[in-house]
Short mmCIF file of C-alpha atoms in Angstrom, two decimals:
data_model
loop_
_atom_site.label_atom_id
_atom_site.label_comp_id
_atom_site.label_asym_id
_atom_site.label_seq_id
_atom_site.Cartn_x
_atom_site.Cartn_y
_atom_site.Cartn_z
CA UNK D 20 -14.38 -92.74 -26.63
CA UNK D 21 -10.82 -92.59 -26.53
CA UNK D 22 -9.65 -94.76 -23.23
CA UNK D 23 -6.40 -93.61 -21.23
CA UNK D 24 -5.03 -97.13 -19.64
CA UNK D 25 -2.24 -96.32 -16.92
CA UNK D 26 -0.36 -99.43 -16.11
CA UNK D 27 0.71 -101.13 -12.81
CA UNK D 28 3.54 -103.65 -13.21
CA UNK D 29 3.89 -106.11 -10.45
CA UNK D 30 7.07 -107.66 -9.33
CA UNK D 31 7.26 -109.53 -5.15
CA UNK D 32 3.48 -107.18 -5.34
CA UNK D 33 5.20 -103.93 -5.65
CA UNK D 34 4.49 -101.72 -8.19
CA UNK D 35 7.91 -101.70 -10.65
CA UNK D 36 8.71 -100.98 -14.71
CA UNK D 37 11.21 -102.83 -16.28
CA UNK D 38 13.03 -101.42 -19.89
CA UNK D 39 12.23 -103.34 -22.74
CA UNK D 40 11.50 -106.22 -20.72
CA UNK D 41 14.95 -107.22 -18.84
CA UNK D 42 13.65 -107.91 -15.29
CA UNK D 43 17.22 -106.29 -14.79
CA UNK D 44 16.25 -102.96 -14.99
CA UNK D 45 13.78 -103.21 -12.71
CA UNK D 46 12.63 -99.93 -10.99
CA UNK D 47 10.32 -100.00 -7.69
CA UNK D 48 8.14 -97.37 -7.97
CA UNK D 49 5.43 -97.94 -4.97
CA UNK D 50 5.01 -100.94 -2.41
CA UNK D 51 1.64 -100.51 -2.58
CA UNK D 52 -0.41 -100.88 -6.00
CA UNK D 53 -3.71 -100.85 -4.27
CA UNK D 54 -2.64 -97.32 -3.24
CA UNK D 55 -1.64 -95.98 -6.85
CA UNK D 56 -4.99 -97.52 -8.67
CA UNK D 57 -6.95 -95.63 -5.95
CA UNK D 58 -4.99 -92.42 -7.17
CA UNK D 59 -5.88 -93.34 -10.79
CA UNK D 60 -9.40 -93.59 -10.34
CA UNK D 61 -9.67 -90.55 -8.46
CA UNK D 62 -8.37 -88.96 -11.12
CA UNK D 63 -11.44 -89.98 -13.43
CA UNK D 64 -9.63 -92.72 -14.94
CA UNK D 65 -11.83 -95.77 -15.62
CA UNK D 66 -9.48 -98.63 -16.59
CA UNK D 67 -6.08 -100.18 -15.60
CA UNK D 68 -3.77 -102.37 -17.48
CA UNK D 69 -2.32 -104.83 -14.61
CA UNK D 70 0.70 -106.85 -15.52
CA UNK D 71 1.79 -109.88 -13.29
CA UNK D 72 5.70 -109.93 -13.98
CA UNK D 73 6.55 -113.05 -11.66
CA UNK D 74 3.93 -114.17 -13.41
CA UNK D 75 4.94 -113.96 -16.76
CA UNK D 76 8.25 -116.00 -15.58
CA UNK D 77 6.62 -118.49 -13.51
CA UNK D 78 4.22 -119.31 -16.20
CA UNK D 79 1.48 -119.27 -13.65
CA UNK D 80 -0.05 -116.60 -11.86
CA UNK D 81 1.91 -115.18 -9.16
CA UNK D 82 0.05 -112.12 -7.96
CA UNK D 83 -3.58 -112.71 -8.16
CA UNK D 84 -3.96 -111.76 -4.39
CA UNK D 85 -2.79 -107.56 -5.85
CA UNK D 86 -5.44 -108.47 -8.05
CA UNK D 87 -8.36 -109.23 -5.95
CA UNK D 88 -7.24 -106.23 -4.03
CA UNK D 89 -7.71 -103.89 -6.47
CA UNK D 90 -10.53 -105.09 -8.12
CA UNK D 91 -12.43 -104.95 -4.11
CA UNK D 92 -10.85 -101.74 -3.90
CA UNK D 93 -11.70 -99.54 -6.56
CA UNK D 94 -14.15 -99.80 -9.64
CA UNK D 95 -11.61 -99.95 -12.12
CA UNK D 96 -11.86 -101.57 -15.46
CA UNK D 97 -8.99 -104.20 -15.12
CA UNK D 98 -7.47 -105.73 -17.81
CA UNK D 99 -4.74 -108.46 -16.43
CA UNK D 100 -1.63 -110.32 -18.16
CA UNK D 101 1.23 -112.51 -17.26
CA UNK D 102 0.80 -116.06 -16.10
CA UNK D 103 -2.70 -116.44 -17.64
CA UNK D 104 -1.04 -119.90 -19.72
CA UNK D 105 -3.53 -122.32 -19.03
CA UNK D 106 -7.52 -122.97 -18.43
CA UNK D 107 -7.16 -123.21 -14.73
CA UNK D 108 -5.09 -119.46 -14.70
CA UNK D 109 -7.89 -117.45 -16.81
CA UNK D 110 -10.46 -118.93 -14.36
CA UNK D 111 -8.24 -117.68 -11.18
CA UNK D 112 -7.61 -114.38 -12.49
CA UNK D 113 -11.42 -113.96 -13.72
CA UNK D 114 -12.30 -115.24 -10.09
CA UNK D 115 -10.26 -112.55 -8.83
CA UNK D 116 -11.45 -109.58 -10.36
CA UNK D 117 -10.74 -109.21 -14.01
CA UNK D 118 -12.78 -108.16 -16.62
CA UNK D 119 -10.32 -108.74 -19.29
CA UNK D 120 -7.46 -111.23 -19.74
CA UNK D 121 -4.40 -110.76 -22.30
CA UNK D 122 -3.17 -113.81 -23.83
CA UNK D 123 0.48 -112.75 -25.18
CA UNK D 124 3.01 -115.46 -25.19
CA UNK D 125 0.15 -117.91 -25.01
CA UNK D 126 -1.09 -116.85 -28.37
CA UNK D 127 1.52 -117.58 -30.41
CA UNK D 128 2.59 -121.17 -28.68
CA UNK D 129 -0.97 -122.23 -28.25
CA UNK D 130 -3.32 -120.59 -30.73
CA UNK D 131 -6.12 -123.40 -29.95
CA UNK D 132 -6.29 -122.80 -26.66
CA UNK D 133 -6.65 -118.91 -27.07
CA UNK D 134 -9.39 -119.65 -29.32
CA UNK D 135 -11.42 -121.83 -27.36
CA UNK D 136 -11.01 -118.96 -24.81
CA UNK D 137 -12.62 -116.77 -27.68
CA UNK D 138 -15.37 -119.60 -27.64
CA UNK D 139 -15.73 -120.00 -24.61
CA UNK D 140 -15.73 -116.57 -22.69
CA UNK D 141 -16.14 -114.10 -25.66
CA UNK D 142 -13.71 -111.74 -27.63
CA UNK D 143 -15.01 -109.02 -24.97
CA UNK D 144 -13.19 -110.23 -21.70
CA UNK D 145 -10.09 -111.72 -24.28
CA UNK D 146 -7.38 -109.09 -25.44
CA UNK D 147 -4.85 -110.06 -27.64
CA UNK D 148 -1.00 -109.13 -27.10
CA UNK D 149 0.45 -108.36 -30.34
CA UNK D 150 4.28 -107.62 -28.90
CA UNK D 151 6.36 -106.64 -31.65
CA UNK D 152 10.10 -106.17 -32.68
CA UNK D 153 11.01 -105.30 -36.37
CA UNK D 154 7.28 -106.06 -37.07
CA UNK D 155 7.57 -109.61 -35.62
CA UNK D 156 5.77 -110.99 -33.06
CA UNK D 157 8.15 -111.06 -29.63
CA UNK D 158 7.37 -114.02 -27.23
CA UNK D 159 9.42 -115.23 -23.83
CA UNK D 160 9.11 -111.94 -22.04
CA UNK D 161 10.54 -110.44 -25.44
CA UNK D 162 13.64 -112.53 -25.20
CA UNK D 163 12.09 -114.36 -28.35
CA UNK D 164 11.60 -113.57 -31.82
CA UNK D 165 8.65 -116.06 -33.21
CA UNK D 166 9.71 -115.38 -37.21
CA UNK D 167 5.81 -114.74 -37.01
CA UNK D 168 4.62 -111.22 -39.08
CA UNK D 169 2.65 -108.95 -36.73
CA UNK D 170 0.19 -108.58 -40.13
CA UNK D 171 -0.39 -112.22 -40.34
CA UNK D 172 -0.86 -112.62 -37.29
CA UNK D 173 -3.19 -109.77 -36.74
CA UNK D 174 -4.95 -111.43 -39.96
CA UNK D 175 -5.00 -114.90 -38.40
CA UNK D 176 -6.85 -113.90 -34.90
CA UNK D 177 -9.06 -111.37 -36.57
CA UNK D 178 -10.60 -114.36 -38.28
CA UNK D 179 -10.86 -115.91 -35.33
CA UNK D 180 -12.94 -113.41 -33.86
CA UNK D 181 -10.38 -111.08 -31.67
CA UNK D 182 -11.47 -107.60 -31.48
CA UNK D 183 -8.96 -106.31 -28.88
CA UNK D 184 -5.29 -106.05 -29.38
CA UNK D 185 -2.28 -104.52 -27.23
CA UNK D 186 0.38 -103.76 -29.40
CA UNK D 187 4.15 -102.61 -28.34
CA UNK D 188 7.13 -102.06 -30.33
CA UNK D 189 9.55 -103.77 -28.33
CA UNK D 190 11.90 -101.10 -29.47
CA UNK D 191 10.19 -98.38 -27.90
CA UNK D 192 9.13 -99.66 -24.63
CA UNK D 193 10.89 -97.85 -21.26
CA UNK D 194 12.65 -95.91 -23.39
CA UNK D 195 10.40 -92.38 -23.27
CA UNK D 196 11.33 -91.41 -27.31
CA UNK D 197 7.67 -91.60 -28.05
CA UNK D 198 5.57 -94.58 -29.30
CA UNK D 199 5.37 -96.79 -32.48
CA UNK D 200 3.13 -94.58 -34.35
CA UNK D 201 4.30 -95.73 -38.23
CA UNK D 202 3.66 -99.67 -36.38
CA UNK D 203 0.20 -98.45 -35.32
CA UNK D 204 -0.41 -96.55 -39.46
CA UNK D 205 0.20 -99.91 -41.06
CA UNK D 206 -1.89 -101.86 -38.21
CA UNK D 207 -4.86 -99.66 -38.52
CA UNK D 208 -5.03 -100.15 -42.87
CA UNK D 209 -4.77 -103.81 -42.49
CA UNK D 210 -7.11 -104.07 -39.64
CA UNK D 211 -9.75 -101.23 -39.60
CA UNK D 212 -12.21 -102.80 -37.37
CA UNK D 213 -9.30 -104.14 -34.45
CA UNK D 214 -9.66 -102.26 -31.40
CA UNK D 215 -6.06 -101.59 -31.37
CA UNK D 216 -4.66 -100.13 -28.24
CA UNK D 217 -0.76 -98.72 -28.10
CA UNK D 218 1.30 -99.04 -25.75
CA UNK D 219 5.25 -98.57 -24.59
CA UNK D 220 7.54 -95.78 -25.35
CA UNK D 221 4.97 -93.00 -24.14
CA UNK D 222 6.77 -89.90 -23.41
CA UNK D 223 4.81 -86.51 -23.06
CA UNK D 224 1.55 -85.63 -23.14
CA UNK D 225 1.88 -84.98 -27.02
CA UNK D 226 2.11 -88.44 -27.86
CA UNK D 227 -1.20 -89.00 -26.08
CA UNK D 228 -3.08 -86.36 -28.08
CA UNK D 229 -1.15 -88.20 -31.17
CA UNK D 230 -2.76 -91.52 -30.63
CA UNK D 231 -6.13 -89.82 -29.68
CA UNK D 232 -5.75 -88.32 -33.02
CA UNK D 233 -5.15 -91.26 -34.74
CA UNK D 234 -8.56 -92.74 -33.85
CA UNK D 235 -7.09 -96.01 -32.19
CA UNK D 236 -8.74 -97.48 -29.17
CA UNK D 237 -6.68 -96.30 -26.55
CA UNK D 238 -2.93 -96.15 -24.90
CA UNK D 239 -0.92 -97.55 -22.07
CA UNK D 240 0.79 -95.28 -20.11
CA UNK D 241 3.32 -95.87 -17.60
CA UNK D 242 6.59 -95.19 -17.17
CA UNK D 243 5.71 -91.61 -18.86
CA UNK D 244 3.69 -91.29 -15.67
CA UNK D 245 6.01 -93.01 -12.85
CA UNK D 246 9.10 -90.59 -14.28
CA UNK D 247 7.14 -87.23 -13.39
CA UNK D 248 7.04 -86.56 -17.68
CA UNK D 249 2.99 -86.84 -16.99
CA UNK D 250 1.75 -85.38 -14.09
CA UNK D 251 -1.67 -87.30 -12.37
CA UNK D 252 -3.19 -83.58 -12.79
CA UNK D 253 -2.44 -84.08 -16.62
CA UNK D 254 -3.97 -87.75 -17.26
CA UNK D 255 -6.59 -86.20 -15.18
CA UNK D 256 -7.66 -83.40 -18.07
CA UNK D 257 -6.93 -85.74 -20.69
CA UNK D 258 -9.08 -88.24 -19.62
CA UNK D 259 -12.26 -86.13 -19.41
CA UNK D 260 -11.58 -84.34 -22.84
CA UNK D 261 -10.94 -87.95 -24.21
CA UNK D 262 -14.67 -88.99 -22.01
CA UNK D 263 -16.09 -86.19 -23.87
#
């Protein structure tokens, strides 16, 4: 079953999207988050793809309270990034509600420690984050190139065990001219049995049925949606054809 993941990106616990990253093009979108998951899941949508932004620059979790929220108030499948650096951070944000952490940043400056996470609470509740920009891996809030291949390092967690991954093209993300879909091609051949889910640069309702099409695990959507190019009504349909 192809899964539809809208995002909520938290900055100060509003609801925001930044462009490729730069915190300086932040847009505020809704004060409320708890609000906008509601409105997802009465749409029929069963996960969400949280993102703690002061988190991500703190290097600790900033926003777990949105969290907890969210997780009391709705059913949603929550997936949760930014902050999660150390032992102490994956326990707060499991604590709080998550079913799923993604170690981005993390994974590239401390591989051991997002192993033992592997070890220790299963490749089910660990995704990876796979960021990429000309096929390498992007760290620092994608301020960074590592010099590290996407494909090796793919490779590299695979044997490890991962069986989630969040890719984005770095390129394509807030940008609305459509998603990485060559990125996702060579992604897929190397790494058939990756759960490999897309996301950033999400523009119409086309690319959706694209990346259904493709037979990946599932997309992030969000600024498509928060821009008015994908209406709630829309995810709504696509998300019980994709159930189907």
């Amino acid at each position: 079953m192809f899964q539809l993941i809208p995002a909520i990106d938290l900055i100060g616990g509003q609801c925001v999207r930044l462009t490729q990253g730069d915190y300086a093009q932040k847009k505020v979108y809704h004060s409320d988050p708890l609000e906008i998951a509601k409105e997802f899941e009465g749409a029929g949508i069963q996960r969400l793809h949280l993102v703690d932004l002061d988190g991500a620059k703190a290097k600790k979790i900033v926003n777990a309270h949105v969290l907890e929220r969210i997780a009391h108030g709705t059913n949603l499948h929550i997936d949760f990034g930014g902050g999660v650096q150390s032992d102490e951070m994956i326990d707060i944000a499991f604590s709080a509600g998550a079913k799923q952490i993604t170690a981005g940043s993390i994974a590239v400056r401390q591989p051991e420690l997002v192993r033992a996470w592997l070890k220790k609470y299963g490749a089910d509740k660990i995704i990876l984050g796979a960021d990429a920009h000309n096929e390498q891996i992007a760290v620092s809030g994608w301020q960074e190139n590592s010099n590290i291949s996407i494909y090796d390092f793919l490779k590299d967690y695979c044997a490890a065990g991962v069986k989630y991954v969040i890719s984005t093209d770095v390129a394509k993300d807030g940008l609305l001219q459509g998603p990485s879909f060559d990125l996702y091609e060579k992604i897929q051949a190397q790494e058939p049995e990756l759960q490999l889910i897309a996301s950033g640069g999400v523009a119409c309702l086309d690319d959706l049925y694209r990346l259904r099409d493709m037979n990946i695990f599932g997309v992030i959507v969000g600024k498509a949606f928060y821009e008015g190019r994908i209406s709630l009504a829309e995810l709504a349909t696509f998300a019980k054809e994709s159930a189907c």
